[in-house]
Amino acid sequence: MLQPARENEGVWRLSVWCFGVDAGVQFSRCENPIFPLIPSMAQDGGESRDWAEMPSDALSGVFGKLNASDILTGAGLVCRVWRQLATNDPTLWRRVDMSCQADLVENMKAKYAMARIAVNRAAGTMEAFSAEYFVTDDLLLYISTRASSLKSLHLIYCPYISIKGIAEAMKGFTQLEELTLYLSSFHGYVSEAIGRAGQQLICFRLNNAFGYYNCPVDDTEAFWIANNMPELRELQLIGNRLSNDGLIAILDHCLRLESLDVSRCYNVQMDDVLKSKCARIRDLMLPRDQDVFIDSDPSDEGYSYDTDAMYDSEY
């Protein structure tokens, strides 16, 4: 098992102990004989407390304030009662964010397993899913076949997803309203792969990571968006190769558009025609405006304990 950094030793010990409880190891209810991390209240002259007997409504309230990663790697492992709540309450899994786990869970297999577990526990009620790097075509298809109610999909730098994988998965996302693909590089046109799902999209963000001066013009993606995403309120095309013609097509056909970001789209030249058409856009980012970067959460502490084997049996 990976050893924790000193500042994260408490979290690591607690997780090991929680996993032991869930596996059936018998510990005292009022103290932890192996890792005395949380001192008993009795030791301080107070009354000891059995956390498994916390009122269900209070416990549900606590769990409701946690994200999926917190539940999967901590709270959902504290004891059988807490695990039962984490397993049997689909409302806890309506919005799953696994986009800041690079340090928390290093093994891709563990992340993959945790994502499948979250989808299963949502029992068809999942509305939003966010992840970074580890998502594959197979996992995306797994989500689409079991979470047709999904309205928001947010993927950051997922190099294991292909155009074909997106096309297959989108067939199952019949209620999708928001699609975000950050730091992506695909061999093909993402907008075309989205297919009919584009008809109901309200928000579409596509960040190609890089934009180059003097790159060849390609309006294919822009024209497809213009003709197939009529409901768009927000559009982000970072580093795209569209030209003025492509942008004008979008502005002429996406009449509900309120927010537009074409940062690093250097083939776009803001002339009087474009300025006039963009006047109705409430939030506008132009090609040479400040670049947009995707950073990890600065509040992440970089937990280094091992969660790779915790969920092998549930997916």
PDB file of C-alpha atoms in Angstrom:
ATOM      1  CA  MET A   1       0.000   0.000   0.000  1.00  0.00           C
ATOM      2  CA  LEU A   2       1.241   3.480  -0.800  1.00  0.00           C
ATOM      3  CA  GLN A   3       2.532   5.400   2.180  1.00  0.00           C
ATOM      4  CA  PRO A   4       1.000   8.825   2.882  1.00  0.00           C
ATOM      5  CA  ALA A   5       2.711  12.153   2.971  1.00  0.00           C
ATOM      6  CA  ARG A   6       3.076  13.266   6.578  1.00  0.00           C
ATOM      7  CA  GLU A   7       0.486  16.028   6.293  1.00  0.00           C
ATOM      8  CA  ASN A   8      -2.037  13.525   4.882  1.00  0.00           C
ATOM      9  CA  GLU A   9      -1.310  10.688   7.296  1.00  0.00           C
ATOM     10  CA  GLY A  10      -4.539  11.235   9.205  1.00  0.00           C
ATOM     11  CA  VAL A  11      -6.685  10.895   6.109  1.00  0.00           C
ATOM     12  CA  TRP A  12      -4.745   7.807   5.034  1.00  0.00           C
ATOM     13  CA  ARG A  13      -5.142   6.099   8.414  1.00  0.00           C
ATOM     14  CA  LEU A  14      -8.826   6.880   8.567  1.00  0.00           C
ATOM     15  CA  SER A  15      -9.401   5.395   5.120  1.00  0.00           C
ATOM     16  CA  VAL A  16      -7.534   2.186   5.980  1.00  0.00           C
ATOM     17  CA  TRP A  17      -9.550   1.820   9.171  1.00  0.00           C
ATOM     18  CA  CYS A  18     -12.832   2.560   7.391  1.00  0.00           C
ATOM     19  CA  PHE A  19     -12.087  -0.057   4.768  1.00  0.00           C
ATOM     20  CA  GLY A  20     -11.333  -2.557   7.526  1.00  0.00           C
ATOM     21  CA  VAL A  21     -14.674  -1.859   9.212  1.00  0.00           C
ATOM     22  CA  ASP A  22     -16.524  -2.322   5.957  1.00  0.00           C
ATOM     23  CA  ALA A  23     -14.704  -5.629   5.349  1.00  0.00           C
ATOM     24  CA  GLY A  24     -15.900  -6.985   8.676  1.00  0.00           C
ATOM     25  CA  VAL A  25     -12.954  -6.317  10.973  1.00  0.00           C
ATOM     26  CA  GLN A  26     -14.309  -5.866  14.484  1.00  0.00           C
ATOM     27  CA  PHE A  27     -13.208  -2.624  16.113  1.00  0.00           C
ATOM     28  CA  SER A  28     -14.479  -1.036  19.295  1.00  0.00           C
ATOM     29  CA  ARG A  29     -17.390   1.320  18.669  1.00  0.00           C
ATOM     30  CA  CYS A  30     -16.017   4.026  20.904  1.00  0.00           C
ATOM     31  CA  GLU A  31     -12.352   3.887  19.984  1.00  0.00           C
ATOM     32  CA  ASN A  32     -10.015   2.721  17.251  1.00  0.00           C
ATOM     33  CA  PRO A  33      -7.414   0.297  18.703  1.00  0.00           C
ATOM     34  CA  ILE A  34      -5.299   0.142  15.523  1.00  0.00           C
ATOM     35  CA  PHE A  35      -5.145   3.811  14.526  1.00  0.00           C
ATOM     36  CA  PRO A  36      -6.110   6.011  17.473  1.00  0.00           C
ATOM     37  CA  LEU A  37      -6.730   8.883  15.068  1.00  0.00           C
ATOM     38  CA  ILE A  38     -10.021  10.109  16.508  1.00  0.00           C
ATOM     39  CA  PRO A  39      -9.812  10.075  20.291  1.00  0.00           C
ATOM     40  CA  SER A  40     -12.832   8.819  22.144  1.00  0.00           C
ATOM     41  CA  MET A  41     -14.912  11.502  23.810  1.00  0.00           C
ATOM     42  CA  ALA A  42     -14.765   9.373  26.917  1.00  0.00           C
ATOM     43  CA  GLN A  43     -11.011   9.933  27.064  1.00  0.00           C
ATOM     44  CA  ASP A  44     -11.699  13.648  27.359  1.00  0.00           C
ATOM     45  CA  GLY A  45     -14.209  13.127  30.119  1.00  0.00           C
ATOM     46  CA  GLY A  46     -17.127  13.359  27.701  1.00  0.00           C
ATOM     47  CA  GLU A  47     -19.615  10.810  26.445  1.00  0.00           C
ATOM     48  CA  SER A  48     -18.531   8.337  23.738  1.00  0.00           C
ATOM     49  CA  ARG A  49     -20.603   8.362  20.544  1.00  0.00           C
ATOM     50  CA  ASP A  50     -21.618   5.617  18.133  1.00  0.00           C
ATOM     51  CA  TRP A  51     -21.504   7.295  14.720  1.00  0.00           C
ATOM     52  CA  ALA A  52     -23.473   4.421  13.178  1.00  0.00           C
ATOM     53  CA  GLU A  53     -26.485   5.553  15.196  1.00  0.00           C
ATOM     54  CA  MET A  54     -26.585   9.062  13.765  1.00  0.00           C
ATOM     55  CA  PRO A  55     -30.203   9.919  12.792  1.00  0.00           C
ATOM     56  CA  SER A  56     -30.817   9.003   9.158  1.00  0.00           C
ATOM     57  CA  ASP A  57     -32.024  12.485   8.200  1.00  0.00           C
ATOM     58  CA  ALA A  58     -28.903  14.097   9.690  1.00  0.00           C
ATOM     59  CA  LEU A  59     -26.669  11.537   8.009  1.00  0.00           C
ATOM     60  CA  SER A  60     -28.365  12.117   4.664  1.00  0.00           C
ATOM     61  CA  GLY A  61     -27.801  15.839   5.105  1.00  0.00           C
ATOM     62  CA  VAL A  62     -24.088  15.289   5.700  1.00  0.00           C
ATOM     63  CA  PHE A  63     -23.734  12.992   2.703  1.00  0.00           C
ATOM     64  CA  GLY A  64     -25.635  15.454   0.551  1.00  0.00           C
ATOM     65  CA  LYS A  65     -22.891  18.046   1.104  1.00  0.00           C
ATOM     66  CA  LEU A  66     -20.147  15.700  -0.122  1.00  0.00           C
ATOM     67  CA  ASN A  67     -19.137  15.072  -3.711  1.00  0.00           C
ATOM     68  CA  ALA A  68     -18.937  11.612  -5.207  1.00  0.00           C
ATOM     69  CA  SER A  69     -15.192  11.303  -4.686  1.00  0.00           C
ATOM     70  CA  ASP A  70     -15.503  12.088  -0.973  1.00  0.00           C
ATOM     71  CA  ILE A  71     -18.117   9.376  -0.578  1.00  0.00           C
ATOM     72  CA  LEU A  72     -16.261   6.771  -2.631  1.00  0.00           C
ATOM     73  CA  THR A  73     -12.932   7.281  -0.882  1.00  0.00           C
ATOM     74  CA  GLY A  74     -14.011   8.121   2.648  1.00  0.00           C
ATOM     75  CA  ALA A  75     -17.480   8.653   4.074  1.00  0.00           C
ATOM     76  CA  GLY A  76     -19.010   5.696   2.245  1.00  0.00           C
ATOM     77  CA  LEU A  77     -16.522   3.369   3.944  1.00  0.00           C
ATOM     78  CA  VAL A  78     -16.872   4.437   7.585  1.00  0.00           C
ATOM     79  CA  CYS A  79     -19.211   1.646   8.676  1.00  0.00           C
ATOM     80  CA  ARG A  80     -21.965  -0.606   7.356  1.00  0.00           C
ATOM     81  CA  VAL A  81     -24.702   1.951   8.021  1.00  0.00           C
ATOM     82  CA  TRP A  82     -22.863   4.663   6.139  1.00  0.00           C
ATOM     83  CA  ARG A  83     -22.001   2.285   3.314  1.00  0.00           C
ATOM     84  CA  GLN A  84     -25.645   1.248   3.002  1.00  0.00           C
ATOM     85  CA  LEU A  85     -26.674   4.876   2.621  1.00  0.00           C
ATOM     86  CA  ALA A  86     -23.957   5.473   0.031  1.00  0.00           C
ATOM     87  CA  THR A  87     -25.042   2.376  -1.867  1.00  0.00           C
ATOM     88  CA  ASN A  88     -28.818   2.645  -1.660  1.00  0.00           C
ATOM     89  CA  ASP A  89     -29.560   6.370  -2.033  1.00  0.00           C
ATOM     90  CA  PRO A  90     -29.504   7.270  -5.768  1.00  0.00           C
ATOM     91  CA  THR A  91     -29.955  10.979  -5.019  1.00  0.00           C
ATOM     92  CA  LEU A  92     -26.333  11.116  -3.815  1.00  0.00           C
ATOM     93  CA  TRP A  93     -25.160  10.247  -7.305  1.00  0.00           C
ATOM     94  CA  ARG A  94     -27.112  12.647  -9.471  1.00  0.00           C
ATOM     95  CA  ARG A  95     -24.069  14.872  -9.943  1.00  0.00           C
ATOM     96  CA  VAL A  96     -20.718  13.085 -10.042  1.00  0.00           C
ATOM     97  CA  ASP A  97     -17.491  15.089 -10.269  1.00  0.00           C
ATOM     98  CA  MET A  98     -14.279  13.077 -10.657  1.00  0.00           C
ATOM     99  CA  SER A  99     -12.298  15.816 -12.382  1.00  0.00           C
ATOM    100  CA  CYS A 100      -9.780  16.561  -9.600  1.00  0.00           C
ATOM    101  CA  GLN A 101      -8.451  13.143  -8.639  1.00  0.00           C
ATOM    102  CA  ALA A 102      -4.996  13.040 -10.161  1.00  0.00           C
ATOM    103  CA  ASP A 103      -3.377  12.775  -6.728  1.00  0.00           C
ATOM    104  CA  LEU A 104      -6.229  11.181  -4.800  1.00  0.00           C
ATOM    105  CA  VAL A 105      -6.398   8.038  -6.911  1.00  0.00           C
ATOM    106  CA  GLU A 106      -3.412   7.474  -9.177  1.00  0.00           C
ATOM    107  CA  ASN A 107      -4.427   4.136 -10.677  1.00  0.00           C
ATOM    108  CA  MET A 108      -6.631   4.442 -13.759  1.00  0.00           C
ATOM    109  CA  LYS A 109      -8.270   1.093 -13.087  1.00  0.00           C
ATOM    110  CA  ALA A 110      -9.447   2.338  -9.703  1.00  0.00           C
ATOM    111  CA  LYS A 111     -10.859   5.537 -11.210  1.00  0.00           C
ATOM    112  CA  TYR A 112     -12.576   3.526 -13.921  1.00  0.00           C
ATOM    113  CA  ALA A 113     -14.121   1.228 -11.316  1.00  0.00           C
ATOM    114  CA  MET A 114     -15.254   4.116  -9.123  1.00  0.00           C
ATOM    115  CA  ALA A 115     -16.938   5.819 -12.063  1.00  0.00           C
ATOM    116  CA  ARG A 116     -18.865   2.652 -12.942  1.00  0.00           C
ATOM    117  CA  ILE A 117     -19.925   2.265  -9.328  1.00  0.00           C
ATOM    118  CA  ALA A 118     -21.199   5.840  -9.235  1.00  0.00           C
ATOM    119  CA  VAL A 119     -23.215   5.227 -12.402  1.00  0.00           C
ATOM    120  CA  ASN A 120     -24.668   2.012 -10.982  1.00  0.00           C
ATOM    121  CA  ARG A 121     -25.609   3.627  -7.681  1.00  0.00           C
ATOM    122  CA  ALA A 122     -27.367   6.476  -9.485  1.00  0.00           C
ATOM    123  CA  ALA A 123     -29.798   3.870 -10.837  1.00  0.00           C
ATOM    124  CA  GLY A 124     -30.645   5.850 -13.941  1.00  0.00           C
ATOM    125  CA  THR A 125     -31.011   9.217 -12.175  1.00  0.00           C
ATOM    126  CA  MET A 126     -27.580  10.720 -12.919  1.00  0.00           C
ATOM    127  CA  GLU A 127     -27.839  14.239 -14.342  1.00  0.00           C
ATOM    128  CA  ALA A 128     -24.211  15.398 -14.494  1.00  0.00           C
ATOM    129  CA  PHE A 129     -20.846  13.675 -14.883  1.00  0.00           C
ATOM    130  CA  SER A 130     -17.393  15.294 -14.863  1.00  0.00           C
ATOM    131  CA  ALA A 131     -14.050  13.544 -15.195  1.00  0.00           C
ATOM    132  CA  GLU A 132     -10.440  14.121 -16.129  1.00  0.00           C
ATOM    133  CA  TYR A 133      -8.090  11.965 -18.206  1.00  0.00           C
ATOM    134  CA  PHE A 134      -9.160   8.398 -17.363  1.00  0.00           C
ATOM    135  CA  VAL A 135     -12.411   8.135 -19.347  1.00  0.00           C
ATOM    136  CA  THR A 136     -12.291   5.681 -22.265  1.00  0.00           C
ATOM    137  CA  ASP A 137     -14.665   4.870 -25.106  1.00  0.00           C
ATOM    138  CA  ASP A 138     -15.904   1.844 -23.157  1.00  0.00           C
ATOM    139  CA  LEU A 139     -16.600   3.851 -20.017  1.00  0.00           C
ATOM    140  CA  LEU A 140     -18.359   6.583 -21.972  1.00  0.00           C
ATOM    141  CA  LEU A 141     -20.591   3.981 -23.622  1.00  0.00           C
ATOM    142  CA  TYR A 142     -21.231   2.386 -20.209  1.00  0.00           C
ATOM    143  CA  ILE A 143     -22.419   5.739 -18.890  1.00  0.00           C
ATOM    144  CA  SER A 144     -24.642   6.412 -21.895  1.00  0.00           C
ATOM    145  CA  THR A 145     -26.394   3.056 -21.656  1.00  0.00           C
ATOM    146  CA  ARG A 146     -27.108   3.422 -17.921  1.00  0.00           C
ATOM    147  CA  ALA A 147     -27.554   7.169 -17.544  1.00  0.00           C
ATOM    148  CA  SER A 148     -29.823   8.234 -20.374  1.00  0.00           C
ATOM    149  CA  SER A 149     -31.102  11.009 -18.090  1.00  0.00           C
ATOM    150  CA  LEU A 150     -27.698  12.737 -18.195  1.00  0.00           C
ATOM    151  CA  LYS A 151     -27.982  16.452 -18.918  1.00  0.00           C
ATOM    152  CA  SER A 152     -24.379  17.582 -18.417  1.00  0.00           C
ATOM    153  CA  LEU A 153     -21.156  15.871 -19.534  1.00  0.00           C
ATOM    154  CA  HIS A 154     -17.821  17.529 -18.736  1.00  0.00           C
ATOM    155  CA  LEU A 155     -14.582  15.835 -19.873  1.00  0.00           C
ATOM    156  CA  ILE A 156     -11.101  17.311 -19.388  1.00  0.00           C
ATOM    157  CA  TYR A 157      -8.151  15.956 -21.371  1.00  0.00           C
ATOM    158  CA  CYS A 158      -9.412  12.449 -22.075  1.00  0.00           C
ATOM    159  CA  PRO A 159      -6.981  11.085 -24.706  1.00  0.00           C
ATOM    160  CA  TYR A 160      -8.568   7.627 -24.630  1.00  0.00           C
ATOM    161  CA  ILE A 161     -11.820   8.862 -26.159  1.00  0.00           C
ATOM    162  CA  SER A 162     -12.206   8.726 -29.924  1.00  0.00           C
ATOM    163  CA  ILE A 163     -14.597  10.305 -32.401  1.00  0.00           C
ATOM    164  CA  LYS A 164     -16.192   6.885 -32.875  1.00  0.00           C
ATOM    165  CA  GLY A 165     -16.615   6.512 -29.110  1.00  0.00           C
ATOM    166  CA  ILE A 166     -18.328   9.883 -28.856  1.00  0.00           C
ATOM    167  CA  ALA A 167     -20.639   9.045 -31.755  1.00  0.00           C
ATOM    168  CA  GLU A 168     -21.724   5.759 -30.144  1.00  0.00           C
ATOM    169  CA  ALA A 169     -22.211   7.254 -26.691  1.00  0.00           C
ATOM    170  CA  MET A 170     -24.213  10.235 -27.914  1.00  0.00           C
ATOM    171  CA  LYS A 171     -26.926   7.915 -29.203  1.00  0.00           C
ATOM    172  CA  GLY A 172     -27.802   7.160 -25.582  1.00  0.00           C
ATOM    173  CA  PHE A 173     -27.670  10.732 -24.265  1.00  0.00           C
ATOM    174  CA  THR A 174     -31.154  11.709 -25.358  1.00  0.00           C
ATOM    175  CA  GLN A 175     -31.514  14.469 -22.737  1.00  0.00           C
ATOM    176  CA  LEU A 176     -28.041  15.997 -22.900  1.00  0.00           C
ATOM    177  CA  GLU A 177     -28.066  19.796 -22.674  1.00  0.00           C
ATOM    178  CA  GLU A 178     -24.451  20.631 -21.836  1.00  0.00           C
ATOM    179  CA  LEU A 179     -21.322  19.105 -23.372  1.00  0.00           C
ATOM    180  CA  THR A 180     -17.793  20.197 -22.475  1.00  0.00           C
ATOM    181  CA  LEU A 181     -14.626  18.770 -24.041  1.00  0.00           C
ATOM    182  CA  TYR A 182     -11.523  20.542 -22.705  1.00  0.00           C
ATOM    183  CA  LEU A 183      -7.946  20.074 -23.906  1.00  0.00           C
ATOM    184  CA  SER A 184      -9.115  17.583 -26.499  1.00  0.00           C
ATOM    185  CA  SER A 185      -7.466  16.437 -29.699  1.00  0.00           C
ATOM    186  CA  PHE A 186      -9.562  14.288 -32.011  1.00  0.00           C
ATOM    187  CA  HIS A 187      -8.996  12.850 -35.467  1.00  0.00           C
ATOM    188  CA  GLY A 188     -12.186  14.146 -37.011  1.00  0.00           C
ATOM    189  CA  TYR A 189     -14.986  16.586 -36.320  1.00  0.00           C
ATOM    190  CA  VAL A 190     -16.512  16.352 -32.853  1.00  0.00           C
ATOM    191  CA  SER A 191     -19.639  18.278 -33.791  1.00  0.00           C
ATOM    192  CA  GLU A 192     -20.537  15.742 -36.469  1.00  0.00           C
ATOM    193  CA  ALA A 193     -19.966  12.880 -34.020  1.00  0.00           C
ATOM    194  CA  ILE A 194     -22.461  14.450 -31.633  1.00  0.00           C
ATOM    195  CA  GLY A 195     -25.177  13.810 -34.192  1.00  0.00           C
ATOM    196  CA  ARG A 196     -28.793  14.318 -33.213  1.00  0.00           C
ATOM    197  CA  ALA A 197     -27.813  15.096 -29.618  1.00  0.00           C
ATOM    198  CA  GLY A 198     -26.756  18.503 -30.891  1.00  0.00           C
ATOM    199  CA  GLN A 199     -30.364  19.478 -31.485  1.00  0.00           C
ATOM    200  CA  GLN A 200     -31.066  19.890 -27.764  1.00  0.00           C
ATOM    201  CA  LEU A 201     -27.675  21.204 -26.635  1.00  0.00           C
ATOM    202  CA  ILE A 202     -27.889  24.491 -24.763  1.00  0.00           C
ATOM    203  CA  CYS A 203     -24.173  24.677 -24.002  1.00  0.00           C
ATOM    204  CA  PHE A 204     -21.277  23.336 -26.093  1.00  0.00           C
ATOM    205  CA  ARG A 205     -17.624  23.890 -25.138  1.00  0.00           C
ATOM    206  CA  LEU A 206     -14.807  22.557 -27.302  1.00  0.00           C
ATOM    207  CA  ASN A 207     -11.247  23.449 -26.324  1.00  0.00           C
ATOM    208  CA  ASN A 208      -8.691  22.150 -28.816  1.00  0.00           C
ATOM    209  CA  ALA A 209      -5.902  23.241 -26.475  1.00  0.00           C
ATOM    210  CA  PHE A 210      -3.834  25.021 -29.116  1.00  0.00           C
ATOM    211  CA  GLY A 211      -4.458  27.781 -31.601  1.00  0.00           C
ATOM    212  CA  TYR A 212      -1.935  28.780 -34.227  1.00  0.00           C
ATOM    213  CA  TYR A 213      -1.441  31.883 -36.310  1.00  0.00           C
ATOM    214  CA  ASN A 214      -1.617  31.273 -40.063  1.00  0.00           C
ATOM    215  CA  CYS A 215      -3.220  27.844 -39.655  1.00  0.00           C
ATOM    216  CA  PRO A 216      -5.375  26.545 -42.553  1.00  0.00           C
ATOM    217  CA  VAL A 217      -8.991  27.679 -42.501  1.00  0.00           C
ATOM    218  CA  ASP A 218     -11.542  24.962 -41.783  1.00  0.00           C
ATOM    219  CA  ASP A 219     -15.176  25.976 -41.281  1.00  0.00           C
ATOM    220  CA  THR A 220     -16.566  22.418 -41.301  1.00  0.00           C
ATOM    221  CA  GLU A 221     -17.168  22.340 -37.550  1.00  0.00           C
ATOM    222  CA  ALA A 222     -18.616  25.854 -37.500  1.00  0.00           C
ATOM    223  CA  PHE A 223     -21.052  25.165 -40.347  1.00  0.00           C
ATOM    224  CA  TRP A 224     -22.207  21.938 -38.683  1.00  0.00           C
ATOM    225  CA  ILE A 225     -22.826  23.768 -35.405  1.00  0.00           C
ATOM    226  CA  ALA A 226     -24.742  26.490 -37.221  1.00  0.00           C
ATOM    227  CA  ASN A 227     -27.018  23.978 -38.943  1.00  0.00           C
ATOM    228  CA  ASN A 228     -27.527  21.476 -36.115  1.00  0.00           C
ATOM    229  CA  MET A 229     -27.403  23.282 -32.755  1.00  0.00           C
ATOM    230  CA  PRO A 230     -30.261  25.791 -32.888  1.00  0.00           C
ATOM    231  CA  GLU A 231     -30.859  25.885 -29.115  1.00  0.00           C
ATOM    232  CA  LEU A 232     -27.361  26.988 -28.092  1.00  0.00           C
ATOM    233  CA  ARG A 233     -27.130  29.692 -25.428  1.00  0.00           C
ATOM    234  CA  GLU A 234     -23.421  29.232 -24.769  1.00  0.00           C
ATOM    235  CA  LEU A 235     -20.702  28.258 -27.255  1.00  0.00           C
ATOM    236  CA  GLN A 236     -16.986  27.975 -26.617  1.00  0.00           C
ATOM    237  CA  LEU A 237     -14.633  27.146 -29.500  1.00  0.00           C
ATOM    238  CA  ILE A 238     -11.074  27.608 -28.284  1.00  0.00           C
ATOM    239  CA  GLY A 239      -8.260  27.113 -30.769  1.00  0.00           C
ATOM    240  CA  ASN A 240     -10.652  26.317 -33.622  1.00  0.00           C
ATOM    241  CA  ARG A 241      -9.711  26.957 -37.264  1.00  0.00           C
ATOM    242  CA  LEU A 242     -12.981  28.619 -38.242  1.00  0.00           C
ATOM    243  CA  SER A 243     -12.945  31.851 -40.230  1.00  0.00           C
ATOM    244  CA  ASN A 244     -15.266  34.838 -40.411  1.00  0.00           C
ATOM    245  CA  ASP A 245     -17.591  32.837 -42.680  1.00  0.00           C
ATOM    246  CA  GLY A 246     -17.978  30.081 -40.109  1.00  0.00           C
ATOM    247  CA  LEU A 247     -18.541  32.487 -37.248  1.00  0.00           C
ATOM    248  CA  ILE A 248     -21.100  34.483 -39.239  1.00  0.00           C
ATOM    249  CA  ALA A 249     -22.976  31.243 -39.997  1.00  0.00           C
ATOM    250  CA  ILE A 250     -23.128  30.462 -36.282  1.00  0.00           C
ATOM    251  CA  LEU A 251     -24.348  33.940 -35.398  1.00  0.00           C
ATOM    252  CA  ASP A 252     -26.997  33.838 -38.145  1.00  0.00           C
ATOM    253  CA  HIS A 253     -28.406  30.431 -37.194  1.00  0.00           C
ATOM    254  CA  CYS A 254     -27.925  30.178 -33.425  1.00  0.00           C
ATOM    255  CA  LEU A 255     -30.293  32.997 -32.619  1.00  0.00           C
ATOM    256  CA  ARG A 256     -30.500  32.244 -28.876  1.00  0.00           C
ATOM    257  CA  LEU A 257     -26.758  32.510 -28.363  1.00  0.00           C
ATOM    258  CA  GLU A 258     -25.855  34.687 -25.369  1.00  0.00           C
ATOM    259  CA  SER A 259     -22.271  33.671 -24.593  1.00  0.00           C
ATOM    260  CA  LEU A 260     -19.551  33.157 -27.211  1.00  0.00           C
ATOM    261  CA  ASP A 261     -15.870  32.362 -26.694  1.00  0.00           C
ATOM    262  CA  VAL A 262     -13.608  32.116 -29.751  1.00  0.00           C
ATOM    263  CA  SER A 263     -10.301  32.568 -27.925  1.00  0.00           C
ATOM    264  CA  ARG A 264      -7.229  31.625 -29.990  1.00  0.00           C
ATOM    265  CA  CYS A 265      -9.304  31.271 -33.172  1.00  0.00           C
ATOM    266  CA  TYR A 266      -6.784  33.332 -35.097  1.00  0.00           C
ATOM    267  CA  ASN A 267      -8.417  32.969 -38.518  1.00  0.00           C
ATOM    268  CA  VAL A 268     -11.236  35.201 -37.290  1.00  0.00           C
ATOM    269  CA  GLN A 269     -10.713  38.866 -38.102  1.00  0.00           C
ATOM    270  CA  MET A 270     -13.086  41.248 -36.351  1.00  0.00           C
ATOM    271  CA  ASP A 271     -14.341  43.507 -39.128  1.00  0.00           C
ATOM    272  CA  ASP A 272     -17.383  45.789 -39.070  1.00  0.00           C
ATOM    273  CA  VAL A 273     -19.746  42.997 -40.163  1.00  0.00           C
ATOM    274  CA  LEU A 274     -18.691  40.703 -37.330  1.00  0.00           C
ATOM    275  CA  LYS A 275     -18.733  43.511 -34.787  1.00  0.00           C
ATOM    276  CA  SER A 276     -22.313  44.280 -35.777  1.00  0.00           C
ATOM    277  CA  LYS A 277     -23.427  40.662 -35.526  1.00  0.00           C
ATOM    278  CA  CYS A 278     -21.646  40.154 -32.196  1.00  0.00           C
ATOM    279  CA  ALA A 279     -23.286  43.216 -30.658  1.00  0.00           C
ATOM    280  CA  ARG A 280     -26.177  41.112 -29.342  1.00  0.00           C
ATOM    281  CA  ILE A 281     -23.864  38.657 -27.543  1.00  0.00           C
ATOM    282  CA  ARG A 282     -23.876  39.321 -23.817  1.00  0.00           C
ATOM    283  CA  ASP A 283     -20.567  37.579 -22.984  1.00  0.00           C
ATOM    284  CA  LEU A 284     -17.968  37.688 -25.748  1.00  0.00           C
ATOM    285  CA  MET A 285     -14.353  36.454 -25.827  1.00  0.00           C
ATOM    286  CA  LEU A 286     -12.460  37.317 -29.007  1.00  0.00           C
ATOM    287  CA  PRO A 287      -9.461  35.500 -30.568  1.00  0.00           C
ATOM    288  CA  ARG A 288      -6.850  37.737 -28.994  1.00  0.00           C
ATOM    289  CA  ASP A 289      -8.489  38.170 -25.621  1.00  0.00           C
ATOM    290  CA  GLN A 290      -6.833  36.639 -22.600  1.00  0.00           C
ATOM    291  CA  ASP A 291      -6.095  32.943 -23.074  1.00  0.00           C
ATOM    292  CA  VAL A 292      -8.074  30.400 -21.105  1.00  0.00           C
ATOM    293  CA  PHE A 293      -6.272  27.795 -19.070  1.00  0.00           C
ATOM    294  CA  ILE A 294      -7.579  24.754 -17.187  1.00  0.00           C
ATOM    295  CA  ASP A 295      -5.934  24.422 -13.793  1.00  0.00           C
ATOM    296  CA  SER A 296      -6.333  21.843 -11.109  1.00  0.00           C
ATOM    297  CA  ASP A 297      -8.142  22.885  -7.982  1.00  0.00           C
ATOM    298  CA  PRO A 298      -5.571  24.807  -5.908  1.00  0.00           C
ATOM    299  CA  SER A 299      -7.256  23.571  -2.750  1.00  0.00           C
ATOM    300  CA  ASP A 300      -6.361  19.926  -3.539  1.00  0.00           C
ATOM    301  CA  GLU A 301      -3.989  18.560  -0.929  1.00  0.00           C
ATOM    302  CA  GLY A 302      -2.694  15.667  -2.993  1.00  0.00           C
ATOM    303  CA  TYR A 303      -3.836  12.680  -0.939  1.00  0.00           C
ATOM    304  CA  SER A 304      -1.546   9.746  -1.534  1.00  0.00           C
ATOM    305  CA  TYR A 305      -3.235   6.793   0.148  1.00  0.00           C
ATOM    306  CA  ASP A 306      -4.120   3.693  -1.851  1.00  0.00           C
ATOM    307  CA  THR A 307      -7.752   3.251  -2.927  1.00  0.00           C
ATOM    308  CA  ASP A 308      -7.001   1.017  -5.906  1.00  0.00           C
ATOM    309  CA  ALA A 309      -8.462  -2.167  -4.428  1.00  0.00           C
ATOM    310  CA  MET A 310     -11.396  -0.749  -2.507  1.00  0.00           C
ATOM    311  CA  TYR A 311     -13.992  -1.116  -5.245  1.00  0.00           C
ATOM    312  CA  ASP A 312     -12.806  -4.122  -7.261  1.00  0.00           C
ATOM    313  CA  SER A 313     -15.793  -6.274  -6.283  1.00  0.00           C
ATOM    314  CA  GLU A 314     -18.565  -3.808  -7.086  1.00  0.00           C
ATOM    315  CA  TYR A 315     -18.193  -3.325 -10.837  1.00  0.00           C
TER     316      TYR A 315
END
